[in-house]
Structures are given as structure tokens and as C-alpha cells.
Amino acid sequence: MTWHAQAVRFNEGLIEAVRESAAARHLPAQDIVSGAGHDTFNLARRVATTMIFIPCREGISHSPREDIEAEHAAAGTNVLFDVALKRAQRITSSGRTNP
């Protein structure tokens, strides 16, 4: 082993918002654990964070061979849009700027 870091928990409210958006859009969804050292791994230690993954052709990701379908990219983008809009509306209606 050359590197190890403790697992980081993402924001439950954002995770639930992703679940709700996927369900409302009739998209298949499941919770997963990622072992990749994404930027979000570090960001989550400071601010509310979650991640949205979409399928990769042949299950290959984090590789030059990674490839996605346009419809999957659109679906993931729409879920991200829904979550960002919901979060912005919640913050605006509460008058707060913290998560």
C-alpha cells in the first residue's frame, strides 16, 4: 500500500436530493462507495458535497478508454441541475447561506 485515507461521508441532504431527483425522473439509481481520490474527497471535509455517477461503457472509468453515452450524460446533468436548483431555493427561502 502506498497511500491510505479515511473514508469521507457525503452530505445526507444532498444524497437524498440526488435520490429524489433520480426517482422523479424515473432513472435507475443506487448508492455506491467510490474508492477513487476525487477532488470531492477533499472538498467534502469543508462543505456539503455529494457525487453523481453515470454508467461508463464496459464499466471502464478513470482510464483513457472511458466512454459514456450522451443520454447518460444528459441524465446525470439533469439530476445535478435539479439538486442545485433545490439547494438554491432552500437557501434563498431560509435567508441562510450555509448548508
C-alpha positions as a printed Julia matrix, in Angstrom:
99×3 Matrix{Float64}:
   0.0    0.0     0.0
   1.39   3.4    -0.97
  -1.44   5.62    0.25
  -4.44   5.41    2.56
  -7.06   7.91    3.68
 -10.09   7.55    5.91
 -13.47   7.32    4.21
 -15.36  10.59    3.84
 -19.12  10.76    4.34
 -21.03  12.97    1.95
 -23.88  15.27    2.95
 -27.03  13.24    3.64
 -29.31  16.06    2.48
 -27.58  16.23   -0.88
 -27.55  12.46   -1.21
 -31.3   12.4    -0.57
 -31.81  15.2    -3.13
 -29.97  13.1    -5.74
 -32.15  10.09   -4.89
 -35.32  12.2    -5.16
 -34.32  13.7    -8.49
 -33.47  10.32   -9.98
 -36.79   8.89   -8.78
 -38.76  11.87  -10.1
 -37.08  11.44  -13.48
 -37.67   7.66  -13.43
 -33.94   7.0   -13.59
 -32.38   3.89  -12.07
 -30.17   4.81   -9.13
 -28.21   3.17   -6.36
 -25.92   4.33   -3.61
 -22.29   3.34   -4.18
 -18.99   3.77   -2.41
 -16.16   5.18   -4.5
 -12.59   4.47   -3.6
 -11.24   6.99   -6.07
  -9.45  10.05   -4.73
 -11.69  12.59   -6.43
 -11.39  16.31   -5.66
 -14.71  15.91   -3.89
 -12.98  13.68   -1.37
 -11.1   16.72   -0.06
 -13.9   19.21   -0.63
 -16.35  17.16    1.46
 -14.26  17.82    4.55
 -15.22  21.52    4.34
 -18.54  21.92    2.51
 -21.73  19.96    1.81
 -20.88  17.58   -1.02
 -22.1   14.55   -2.93
 -21.35  12.88   -6.24
 -23.43  11.73   -9.19
 -22.06   8.87  -11.25
 -23.3    7.74  -14.64
 -22.61   4.44  -16.42
 -19.42   4.07  -18.43
 -19.22   1.82  -21.46
 -17.97  -1.63  -20.42
 -17.68  -0.36  -16.82
 -14.35   1.31  -17.62
 -13.72   4.57  -15.75
 -10.68   6.6   -14.77
  -8.98   5.5   -17.96
  -8.36   6.98  -21.41
 -10.71   4.24  -22.63
 -13.61   5.63  -20.56
 -16.63   6.37  -22.75
 -20.22   7.39  -21.97
 -23.49   7.65  -23.82
 -24.91  11.12  -24.47
 -28.22  10.12  -22.86
 -26.42   9.13  -19.64
 -24.52  12.43  -19.61
 -27.81  14.31  -20.07
 -29.49  12.32  -17.29
 -26.64  13.0   -14.85
 -26.61  16.67  -15.79
 -30.36  16.94  -15.23
 -30.06  15.35  -11.79
 -27.25  17.78  -10.95
 -29.41  20.68  -12.15
 -32.36  19.52  -10.02
 -30.2   19.23   -6.9
 -28.53  22.62   -7.45
 -31.88  24.31   -8.03
 -33.45  22.69   -4.96
 -30.47  23.71   -2.84
 -30.54  27.29   -4.15
 -34.28  27.56   -3.45
 -33.82  26.21    0.07
 -31.03  28.65    0.84
 -32.92  31.57   -0.7
 -36.13  30.83    1.21
 -34.3   30.41    4.52
 -32.19  33.54    4.11
 -29.12  31.47    5.02
 -26.03  30.81    3.01
 -24.71  27.83    4.93
 -25.67  24.21    4.07
